[in-house]
CSV table of C-alpha atoms and ligand atoms in Angstrom, one decimal:
chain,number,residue,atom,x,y,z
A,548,UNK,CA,26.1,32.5,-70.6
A,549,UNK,CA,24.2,29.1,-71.2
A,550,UNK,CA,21.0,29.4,-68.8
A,551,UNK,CA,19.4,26.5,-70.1
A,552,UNK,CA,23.3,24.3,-68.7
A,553,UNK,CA,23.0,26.4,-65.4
A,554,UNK,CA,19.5,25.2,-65.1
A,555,UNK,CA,20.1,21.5,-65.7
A,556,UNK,CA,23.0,21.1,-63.6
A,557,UNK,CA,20.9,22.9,-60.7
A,558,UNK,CA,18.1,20.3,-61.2
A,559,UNK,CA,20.3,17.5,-61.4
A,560,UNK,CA,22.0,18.4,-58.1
A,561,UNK,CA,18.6,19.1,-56.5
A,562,UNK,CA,17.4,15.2,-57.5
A,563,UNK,CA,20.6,14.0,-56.1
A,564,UNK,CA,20.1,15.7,-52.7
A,565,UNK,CA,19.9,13.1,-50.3
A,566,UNK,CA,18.5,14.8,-47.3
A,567,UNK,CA,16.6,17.6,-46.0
A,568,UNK,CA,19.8,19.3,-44.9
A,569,UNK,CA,21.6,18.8,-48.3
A,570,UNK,CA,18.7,20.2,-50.3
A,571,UNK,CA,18.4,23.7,-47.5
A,572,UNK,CA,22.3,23.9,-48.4
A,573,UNK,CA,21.2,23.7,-52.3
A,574,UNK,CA,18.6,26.5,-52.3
A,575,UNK,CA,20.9,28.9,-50.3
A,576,UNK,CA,23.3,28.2,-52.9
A,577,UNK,CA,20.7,28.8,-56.1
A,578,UNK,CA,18.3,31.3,-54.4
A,579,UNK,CA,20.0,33.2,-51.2
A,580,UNK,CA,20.6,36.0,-51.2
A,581,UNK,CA,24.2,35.5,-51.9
A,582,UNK,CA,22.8,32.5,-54.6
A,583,UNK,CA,23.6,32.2,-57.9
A,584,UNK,CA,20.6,32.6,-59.6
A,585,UNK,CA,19.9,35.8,-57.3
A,586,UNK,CA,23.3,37.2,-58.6
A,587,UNK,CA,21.9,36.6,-62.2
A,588,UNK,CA,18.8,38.6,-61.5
A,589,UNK,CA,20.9,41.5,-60.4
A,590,UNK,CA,23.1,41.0,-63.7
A,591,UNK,CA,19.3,42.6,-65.2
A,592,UNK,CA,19.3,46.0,-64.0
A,593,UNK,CA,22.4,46.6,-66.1
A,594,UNK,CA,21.2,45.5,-69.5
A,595,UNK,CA,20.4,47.1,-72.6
A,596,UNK,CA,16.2,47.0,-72.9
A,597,UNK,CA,16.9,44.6,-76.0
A,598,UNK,CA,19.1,42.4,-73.6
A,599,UNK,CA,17.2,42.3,-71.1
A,600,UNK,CA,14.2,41.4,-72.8
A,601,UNK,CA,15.7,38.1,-74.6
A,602,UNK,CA,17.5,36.7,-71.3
A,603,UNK,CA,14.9,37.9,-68.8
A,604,UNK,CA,12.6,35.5,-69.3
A,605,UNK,CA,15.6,33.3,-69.7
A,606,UNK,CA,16.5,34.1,-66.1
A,607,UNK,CA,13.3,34.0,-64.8
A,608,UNK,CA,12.2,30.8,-66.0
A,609,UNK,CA,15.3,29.5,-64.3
A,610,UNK,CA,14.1,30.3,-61.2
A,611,UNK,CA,10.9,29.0,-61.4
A,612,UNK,CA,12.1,25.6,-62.3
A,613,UNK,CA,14.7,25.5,-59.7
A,614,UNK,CA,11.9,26.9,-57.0
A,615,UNK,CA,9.5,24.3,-57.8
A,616,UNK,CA,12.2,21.3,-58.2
A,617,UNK,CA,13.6,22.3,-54.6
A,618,UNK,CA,9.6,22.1,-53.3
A,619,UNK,CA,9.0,18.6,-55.4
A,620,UNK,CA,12.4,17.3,-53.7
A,621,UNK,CA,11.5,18.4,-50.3
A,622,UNK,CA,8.3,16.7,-50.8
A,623,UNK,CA,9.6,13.6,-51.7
A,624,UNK,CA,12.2,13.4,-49.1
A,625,UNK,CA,9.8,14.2,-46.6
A,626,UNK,CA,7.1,11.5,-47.4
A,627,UNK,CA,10.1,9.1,-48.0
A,628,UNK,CA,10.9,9.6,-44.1
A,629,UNK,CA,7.6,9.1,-43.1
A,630,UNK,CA,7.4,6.1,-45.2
A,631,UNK,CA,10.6,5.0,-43.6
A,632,UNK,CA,8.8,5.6,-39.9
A,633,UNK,CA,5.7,4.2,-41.0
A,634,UNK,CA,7.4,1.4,-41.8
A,635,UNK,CA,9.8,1.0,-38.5
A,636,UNK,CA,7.2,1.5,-36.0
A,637,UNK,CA,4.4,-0.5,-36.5
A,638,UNK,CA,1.5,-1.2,-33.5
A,639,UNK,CA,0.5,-4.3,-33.5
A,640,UNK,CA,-3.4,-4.2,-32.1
A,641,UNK,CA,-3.8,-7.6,-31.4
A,642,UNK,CA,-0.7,-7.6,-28.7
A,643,UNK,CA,-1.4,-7.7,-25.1
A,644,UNK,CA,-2.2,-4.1,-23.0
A,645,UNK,CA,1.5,-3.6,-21.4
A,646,UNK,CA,1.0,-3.6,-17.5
A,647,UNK,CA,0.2,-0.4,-15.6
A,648,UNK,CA,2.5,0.0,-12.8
A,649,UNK,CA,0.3,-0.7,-9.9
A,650,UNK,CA,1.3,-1.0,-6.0
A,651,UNK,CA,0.1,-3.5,-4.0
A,652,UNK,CA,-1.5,-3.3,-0.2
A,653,UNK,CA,0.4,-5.1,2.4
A,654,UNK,CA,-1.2,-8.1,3.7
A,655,UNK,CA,-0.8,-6.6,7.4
A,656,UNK,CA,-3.2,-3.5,6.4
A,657,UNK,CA,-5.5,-5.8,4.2
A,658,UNK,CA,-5.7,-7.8,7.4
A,659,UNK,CA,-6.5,-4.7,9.8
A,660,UNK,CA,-8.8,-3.3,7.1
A,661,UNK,CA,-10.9,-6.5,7.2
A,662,UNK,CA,-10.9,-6.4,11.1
A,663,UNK,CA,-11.9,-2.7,10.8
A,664,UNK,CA,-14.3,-4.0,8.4
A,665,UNK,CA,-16.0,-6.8,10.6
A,666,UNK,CA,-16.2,-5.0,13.7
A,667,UNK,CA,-17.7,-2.0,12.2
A,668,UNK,CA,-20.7,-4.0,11.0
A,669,UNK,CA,-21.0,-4.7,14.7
A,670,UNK,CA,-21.0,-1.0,16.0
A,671,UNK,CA,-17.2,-0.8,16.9
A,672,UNK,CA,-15.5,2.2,16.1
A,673,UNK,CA,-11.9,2.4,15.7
A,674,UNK,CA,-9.8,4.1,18.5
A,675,UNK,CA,-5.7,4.8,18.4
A,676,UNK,CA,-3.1,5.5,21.4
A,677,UNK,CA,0.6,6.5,21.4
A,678,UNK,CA,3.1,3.7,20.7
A,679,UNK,CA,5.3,5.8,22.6
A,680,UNK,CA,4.0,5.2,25.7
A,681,UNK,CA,4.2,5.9,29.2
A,682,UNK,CA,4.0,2.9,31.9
A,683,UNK,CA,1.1,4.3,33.9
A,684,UNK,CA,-1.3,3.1,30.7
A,685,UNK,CA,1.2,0.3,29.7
A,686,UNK,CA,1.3,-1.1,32.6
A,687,UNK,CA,0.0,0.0,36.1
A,688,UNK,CA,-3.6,1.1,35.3
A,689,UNK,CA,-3.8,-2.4,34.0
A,690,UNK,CA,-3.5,-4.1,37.1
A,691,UNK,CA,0.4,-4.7,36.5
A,692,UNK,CA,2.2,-2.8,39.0
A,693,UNK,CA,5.8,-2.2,39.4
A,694,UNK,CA,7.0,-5.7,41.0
A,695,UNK,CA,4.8,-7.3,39.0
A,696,UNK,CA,6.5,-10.5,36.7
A,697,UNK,CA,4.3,-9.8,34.3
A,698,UNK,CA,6.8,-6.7,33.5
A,699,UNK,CA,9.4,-9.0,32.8
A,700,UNK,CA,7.7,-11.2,30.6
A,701,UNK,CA,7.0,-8.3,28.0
A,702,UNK,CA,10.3,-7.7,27.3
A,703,UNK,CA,10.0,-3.9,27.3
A,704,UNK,CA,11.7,-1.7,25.5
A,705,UNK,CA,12.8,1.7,27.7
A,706,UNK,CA,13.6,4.7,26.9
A,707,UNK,CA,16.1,6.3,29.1
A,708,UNK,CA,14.4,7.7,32.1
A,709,UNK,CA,15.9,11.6,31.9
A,710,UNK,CA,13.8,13.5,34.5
A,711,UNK,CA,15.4,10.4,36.8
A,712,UNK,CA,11.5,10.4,38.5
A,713,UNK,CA,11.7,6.8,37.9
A,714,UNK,CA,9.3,6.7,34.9
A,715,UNK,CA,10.3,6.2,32.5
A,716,UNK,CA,8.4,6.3,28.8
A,717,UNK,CA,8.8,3.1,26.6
A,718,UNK,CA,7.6,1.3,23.9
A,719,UNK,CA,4.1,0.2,24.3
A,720,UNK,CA,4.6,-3.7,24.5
A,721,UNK,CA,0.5,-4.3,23.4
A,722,UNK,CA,-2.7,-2.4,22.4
A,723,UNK,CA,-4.4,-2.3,26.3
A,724,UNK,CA,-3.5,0.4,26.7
A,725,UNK,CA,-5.9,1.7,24.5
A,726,UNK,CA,-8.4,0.2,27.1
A,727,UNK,CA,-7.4,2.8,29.5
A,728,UNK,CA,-7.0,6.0,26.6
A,729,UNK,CA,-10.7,5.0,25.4
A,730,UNK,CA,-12.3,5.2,29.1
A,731,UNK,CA,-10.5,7.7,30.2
A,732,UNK,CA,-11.7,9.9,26.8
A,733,UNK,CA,-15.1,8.7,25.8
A,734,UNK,CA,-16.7,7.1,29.1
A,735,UNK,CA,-18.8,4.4,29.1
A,736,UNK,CA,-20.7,2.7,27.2
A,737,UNK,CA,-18.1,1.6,24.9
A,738,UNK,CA,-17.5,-0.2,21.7
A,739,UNK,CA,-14.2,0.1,20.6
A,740,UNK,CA,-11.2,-1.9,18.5
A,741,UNK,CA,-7.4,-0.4,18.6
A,742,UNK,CA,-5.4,-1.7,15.9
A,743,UNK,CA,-1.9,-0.9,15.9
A,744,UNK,CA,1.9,-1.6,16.0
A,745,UNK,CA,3.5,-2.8,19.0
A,746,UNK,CA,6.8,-3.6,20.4
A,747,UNK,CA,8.6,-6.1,21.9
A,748,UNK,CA,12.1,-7.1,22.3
A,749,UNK,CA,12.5,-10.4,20.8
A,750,UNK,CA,13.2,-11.9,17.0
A,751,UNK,CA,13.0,-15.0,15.7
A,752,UNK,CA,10.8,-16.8,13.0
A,753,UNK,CA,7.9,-16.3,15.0
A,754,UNK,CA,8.6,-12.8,16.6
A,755,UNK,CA,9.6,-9.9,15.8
A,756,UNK,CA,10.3,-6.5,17.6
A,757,UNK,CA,7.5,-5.0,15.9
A,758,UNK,CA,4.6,-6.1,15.3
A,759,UNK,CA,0.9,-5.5,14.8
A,760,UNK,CA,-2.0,-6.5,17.8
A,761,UNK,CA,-6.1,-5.4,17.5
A,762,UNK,CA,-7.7,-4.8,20.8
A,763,UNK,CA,-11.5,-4.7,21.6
A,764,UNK,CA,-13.2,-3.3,24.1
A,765,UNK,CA,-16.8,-3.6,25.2
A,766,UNK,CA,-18.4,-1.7,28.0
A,767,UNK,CA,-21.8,-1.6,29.2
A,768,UNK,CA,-24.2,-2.4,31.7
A,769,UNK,CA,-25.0,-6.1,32.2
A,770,UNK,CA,-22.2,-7.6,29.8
A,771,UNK,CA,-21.2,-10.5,30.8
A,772,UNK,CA,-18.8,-13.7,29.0
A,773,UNK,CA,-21.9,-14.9,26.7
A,774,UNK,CA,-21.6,-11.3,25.0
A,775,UNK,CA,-17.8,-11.5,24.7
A,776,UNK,CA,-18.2,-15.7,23.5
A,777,UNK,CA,-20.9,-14.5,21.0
A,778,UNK,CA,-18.9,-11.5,19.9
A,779,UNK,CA,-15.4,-13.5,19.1
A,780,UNK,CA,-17.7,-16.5,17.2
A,781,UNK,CA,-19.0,-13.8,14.9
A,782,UNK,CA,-15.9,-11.8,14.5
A,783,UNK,CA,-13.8,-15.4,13.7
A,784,UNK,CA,-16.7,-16.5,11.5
A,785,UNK,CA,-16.5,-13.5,9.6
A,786,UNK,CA,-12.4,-13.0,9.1
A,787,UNK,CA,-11.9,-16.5,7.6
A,788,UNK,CA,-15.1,-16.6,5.8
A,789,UNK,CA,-16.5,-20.2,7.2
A,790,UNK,CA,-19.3,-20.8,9.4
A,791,UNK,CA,-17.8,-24.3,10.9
A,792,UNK,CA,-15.7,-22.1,13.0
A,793,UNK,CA,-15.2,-24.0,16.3
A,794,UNK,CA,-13.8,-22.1,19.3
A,795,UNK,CA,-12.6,-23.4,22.6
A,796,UNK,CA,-11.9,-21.2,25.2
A,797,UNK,CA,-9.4,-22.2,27.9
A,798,UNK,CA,-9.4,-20.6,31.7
A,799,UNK,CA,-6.1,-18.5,31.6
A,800,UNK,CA,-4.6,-15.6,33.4
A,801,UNK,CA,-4.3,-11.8,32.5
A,802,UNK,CA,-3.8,-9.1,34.9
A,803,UNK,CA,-6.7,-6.8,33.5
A,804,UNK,CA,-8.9,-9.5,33.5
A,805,UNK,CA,-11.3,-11.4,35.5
A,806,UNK,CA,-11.6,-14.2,34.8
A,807,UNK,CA,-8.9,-14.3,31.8
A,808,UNK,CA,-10.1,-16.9,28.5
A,809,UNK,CA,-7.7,-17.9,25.8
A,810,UNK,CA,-9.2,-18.4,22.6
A,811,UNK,CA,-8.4,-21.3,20.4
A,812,UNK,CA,-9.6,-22.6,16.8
A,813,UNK,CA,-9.9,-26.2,15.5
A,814,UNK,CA,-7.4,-26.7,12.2
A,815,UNK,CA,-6.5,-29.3,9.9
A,816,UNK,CA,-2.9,-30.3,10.6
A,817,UNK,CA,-2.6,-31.2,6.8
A,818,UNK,CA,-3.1,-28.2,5.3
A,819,UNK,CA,-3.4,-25.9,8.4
A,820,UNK,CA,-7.0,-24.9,7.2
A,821,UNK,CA,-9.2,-22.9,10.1
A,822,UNK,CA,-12.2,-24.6,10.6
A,823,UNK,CA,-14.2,-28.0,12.5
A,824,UNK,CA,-13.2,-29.4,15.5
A,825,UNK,CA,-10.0,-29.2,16.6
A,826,UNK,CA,-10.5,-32.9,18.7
A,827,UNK,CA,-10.5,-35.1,15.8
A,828,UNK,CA,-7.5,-37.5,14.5
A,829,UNK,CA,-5.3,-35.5,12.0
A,830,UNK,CA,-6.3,-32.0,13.9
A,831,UNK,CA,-5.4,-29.5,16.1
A,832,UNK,CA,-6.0,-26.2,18.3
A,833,UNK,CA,-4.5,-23.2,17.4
A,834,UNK,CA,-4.5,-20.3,19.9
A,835,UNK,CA,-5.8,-17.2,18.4
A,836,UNK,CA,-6.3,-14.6,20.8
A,837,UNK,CA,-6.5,-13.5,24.7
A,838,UNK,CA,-9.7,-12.2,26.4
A,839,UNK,CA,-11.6,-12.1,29.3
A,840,UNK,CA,-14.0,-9.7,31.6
A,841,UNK,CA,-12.2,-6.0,32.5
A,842,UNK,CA,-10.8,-6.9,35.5
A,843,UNK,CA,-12.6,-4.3,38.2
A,844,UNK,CA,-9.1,-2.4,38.8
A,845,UNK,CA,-8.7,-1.8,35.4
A,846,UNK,CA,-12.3,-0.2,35.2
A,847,UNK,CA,-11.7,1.9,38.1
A,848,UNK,CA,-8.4,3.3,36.5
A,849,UNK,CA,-10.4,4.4,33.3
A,850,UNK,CA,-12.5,6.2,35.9
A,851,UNK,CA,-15.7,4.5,36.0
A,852,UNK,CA,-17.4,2.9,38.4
A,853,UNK,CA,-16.9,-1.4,38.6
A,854,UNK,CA,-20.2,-1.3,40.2
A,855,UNK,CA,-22.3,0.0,37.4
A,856,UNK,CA,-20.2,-1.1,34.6
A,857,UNK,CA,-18.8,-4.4,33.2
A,858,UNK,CA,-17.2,-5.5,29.7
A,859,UNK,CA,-14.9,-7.5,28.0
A,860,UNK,CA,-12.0,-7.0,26.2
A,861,UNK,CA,-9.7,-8.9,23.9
A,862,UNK,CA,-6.5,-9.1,22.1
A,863,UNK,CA,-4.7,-10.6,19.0
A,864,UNK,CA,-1.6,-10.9,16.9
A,865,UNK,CA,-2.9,-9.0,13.8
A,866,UNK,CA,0.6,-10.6,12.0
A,867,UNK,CA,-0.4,-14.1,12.8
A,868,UNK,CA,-3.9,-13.4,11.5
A,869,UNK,CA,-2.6,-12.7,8.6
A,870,UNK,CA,-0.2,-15.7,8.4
A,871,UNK,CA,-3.3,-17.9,9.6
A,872,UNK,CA,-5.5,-16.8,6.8
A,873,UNK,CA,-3.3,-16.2,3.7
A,874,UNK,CA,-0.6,-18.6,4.6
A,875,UNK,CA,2.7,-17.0,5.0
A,876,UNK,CA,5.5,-18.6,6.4
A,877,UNK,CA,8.2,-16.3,7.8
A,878,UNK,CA,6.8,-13.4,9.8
A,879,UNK,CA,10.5,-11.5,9.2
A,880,UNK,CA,9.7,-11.3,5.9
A,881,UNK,CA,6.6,-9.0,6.6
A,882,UNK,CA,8.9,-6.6,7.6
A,883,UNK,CA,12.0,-7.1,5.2
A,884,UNK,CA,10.6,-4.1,2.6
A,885,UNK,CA,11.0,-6.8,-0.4
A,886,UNK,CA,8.8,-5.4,-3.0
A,887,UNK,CA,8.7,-8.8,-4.7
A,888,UNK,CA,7.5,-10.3,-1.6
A,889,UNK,CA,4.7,-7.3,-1.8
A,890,UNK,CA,3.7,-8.2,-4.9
A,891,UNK,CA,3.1,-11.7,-4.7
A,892,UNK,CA,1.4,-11.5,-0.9
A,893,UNK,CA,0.3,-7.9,-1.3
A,894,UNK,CA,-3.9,-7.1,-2.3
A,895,UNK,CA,-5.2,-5.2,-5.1
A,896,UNK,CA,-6.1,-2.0,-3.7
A,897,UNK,CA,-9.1,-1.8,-5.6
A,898,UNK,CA,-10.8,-4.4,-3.7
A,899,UNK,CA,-11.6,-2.9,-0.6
A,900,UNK,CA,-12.8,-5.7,2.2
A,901,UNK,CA,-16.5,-5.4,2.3
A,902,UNK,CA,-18.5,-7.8,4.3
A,903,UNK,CA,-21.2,-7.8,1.2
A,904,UNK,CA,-18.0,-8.6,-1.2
A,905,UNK,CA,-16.4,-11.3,1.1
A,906,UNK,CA,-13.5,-9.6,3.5
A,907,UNK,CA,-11.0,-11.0,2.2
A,908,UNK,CA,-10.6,-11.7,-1.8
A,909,UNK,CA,-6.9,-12.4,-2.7
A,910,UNK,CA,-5.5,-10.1,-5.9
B,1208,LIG,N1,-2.7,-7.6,25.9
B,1208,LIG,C1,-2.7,-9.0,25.9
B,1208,LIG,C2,-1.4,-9.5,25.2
B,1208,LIG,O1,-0.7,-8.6,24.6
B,1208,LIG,C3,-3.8,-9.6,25.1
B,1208,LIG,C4,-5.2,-9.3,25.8
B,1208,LIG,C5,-5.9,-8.2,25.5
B,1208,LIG,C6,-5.6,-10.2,26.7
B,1208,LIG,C7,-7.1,-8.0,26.1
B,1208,LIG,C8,-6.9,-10.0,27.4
B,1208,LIG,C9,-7.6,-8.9,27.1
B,1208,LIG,O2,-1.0,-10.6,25.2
């Protein structure tokens, strides 16, 4: 037998092998342990000393060669690949950082976080109530009893009444009733702001069945319409970040207070811009919240006494604060879910409103 053929062909077909796989298949052949050159080693055993002492070496040196071949080949198939994938997948450094994922907050919670914000600088805390509400605090222990049209015009949404005692829970159609909750609770004095949804039925561009009002309340001894006047000038001042805020309060009627103030601002017709005078050609006044004194009833109800205690209170259309101040058009669209809209109205939720950092910086 020719070893020296054996061993050439075997080193041939191991520089042919084109893969990994091929090569594996190659050593099984030449050195498992069904293998060729294993078989030849066995073929030793039965030799004649004078045999096995010419071809041994013969034989062994075969192996050797095709051990170390089958080690050179995998090597260079193996740096060949890597070549091949240093090659494919290059990083190029100077490239852009892709863009984290990142959510975005919702202008209607950067609005009320701003508010929170504002008023806390002022010593307000923040207080919550039930939007599932009953009408004792929705309604009657704010000076709106049952006849009263006042009913009507909040377009309440009822739940069936099932004990049939004529009371029925419902929706809670605004934040006073918070008013009531806080006096009840805490007592007087009080320094309070209730942010929260609220629900109405009616839907159009400007309404929706949902939506979001801030209430404040103030009680104390000696307050009195200066301290409400000063209060709103400071909060409005603060929330759209100019000092040439001009208000203009307008007698108005509320049944839980006495006397009742509508707040307007002064804008720029042009470009709707808060701020100046609302008198001048080319301007306008924009109504941005309801106030006035606790009415004495409504004081009473919370279980304190009128006599001793006085405040204010107010109310306002988070939504539209938000639509004043960051200019959006369609209030629906607050409330479609459309995380496009989100993203391009929404605030990066790593800047948290700070008065010190300005209340209101855009992402
Ligand atoms: N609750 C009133 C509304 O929903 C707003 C308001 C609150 C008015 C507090 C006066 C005082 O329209």
């Amino acid at each position: 037998m020719d070893h020296a053929a054996t061993g050439e062909q075997a080193l041939a077909q191991i520089a042919a092998a084109q893969d990994l796989g091929a090569l594996e298949t190659l050593r099984v052949a030449f050195l498992g342990k069904q293998g060729s050159i294993s078989g030849l080693l066995k073929t030793l055993g039965a030799m004649s000393p004078d045999e096995r002492q010419r071809i041994g070496p013969q034989i062994h040196a075969l192996r050797e060669s095709v051990t170390e071949a089958l080690a050179a080949r995998k090597d260079a198939l193996e740096s060949a690949a890597l070549a091949l994938r240093l090659a494919s997948e290059t990083v190029d450094l100077t490239l852009p950082a892709p863009e984290a994922p990142r959510g975005s907050i919702h202008p209607v919670s950067q609005v009320m976080d701003e508010l929170a914000e504002i008023f806390a600088d002022m010593g307000f805390s923040v207080a919550t109530g039930p939007e599932i509400e009953d009408d004792w605090h929705n309604f009657t222990a704010l000076n709106i009893p049952e006849s009263h049209p006042a009913r009507a015009m909040h377009d309440t949404f009822y739940f069936p009444d099932k004990d049939g005692d004529g009371r029925a829970m419902l929706l809670r159609t605004h934040t006073s009733p918070v008013q009531i909750r806080a006096m009840l609770d805490q007592g007087a004095p009080i320094r309070i702001i209730a942010p929260g949804r609220v629900y109405r039925s009616d839907s159009d561009a400007t309404h929706t069945p949902m939506f979001h009002q801030i209430e404040g309340l103030v009680i104390d001894r000696g307050i009195h319409l200066g301290h409400l006047k000063w209060t709103l000038e400071t909060f409005l001042k603060a929330f759209f970040e100019r000092d040439d805020i001009v208000l203009r309060l307008r007698p108005s009627y509320f049944p839980f207070t006495e006397p009742s103030v509508e707040v307007d601002v002064g804008y720029a017709r042009d470009n709707g811009a808060v701020g100046g005078s609302g008198d001048e050609p080319g301007r306008g006044w924009m109504e941005v919240l309801g106030s006035g004194m606790v009415n004495r009833k409504v004081i009473a109800a919370g279980g304190l006494d009128p006599d001793e205690w006085q405040g204010f209170a107010f109310g306002t259309g988070v939504d539209r604060l938000a639509k004043l101040k960051y200019g959006m058009e369609d209030l629906r669209a607050f409330f479609d879910g459309d995380a496009r809209w989100n993203r391009h109205y929404g605030f990066n939720p790593n800047d948290v409103p700070t008065l010190s950092g300005g209340v209101g910086t855009a992402a």
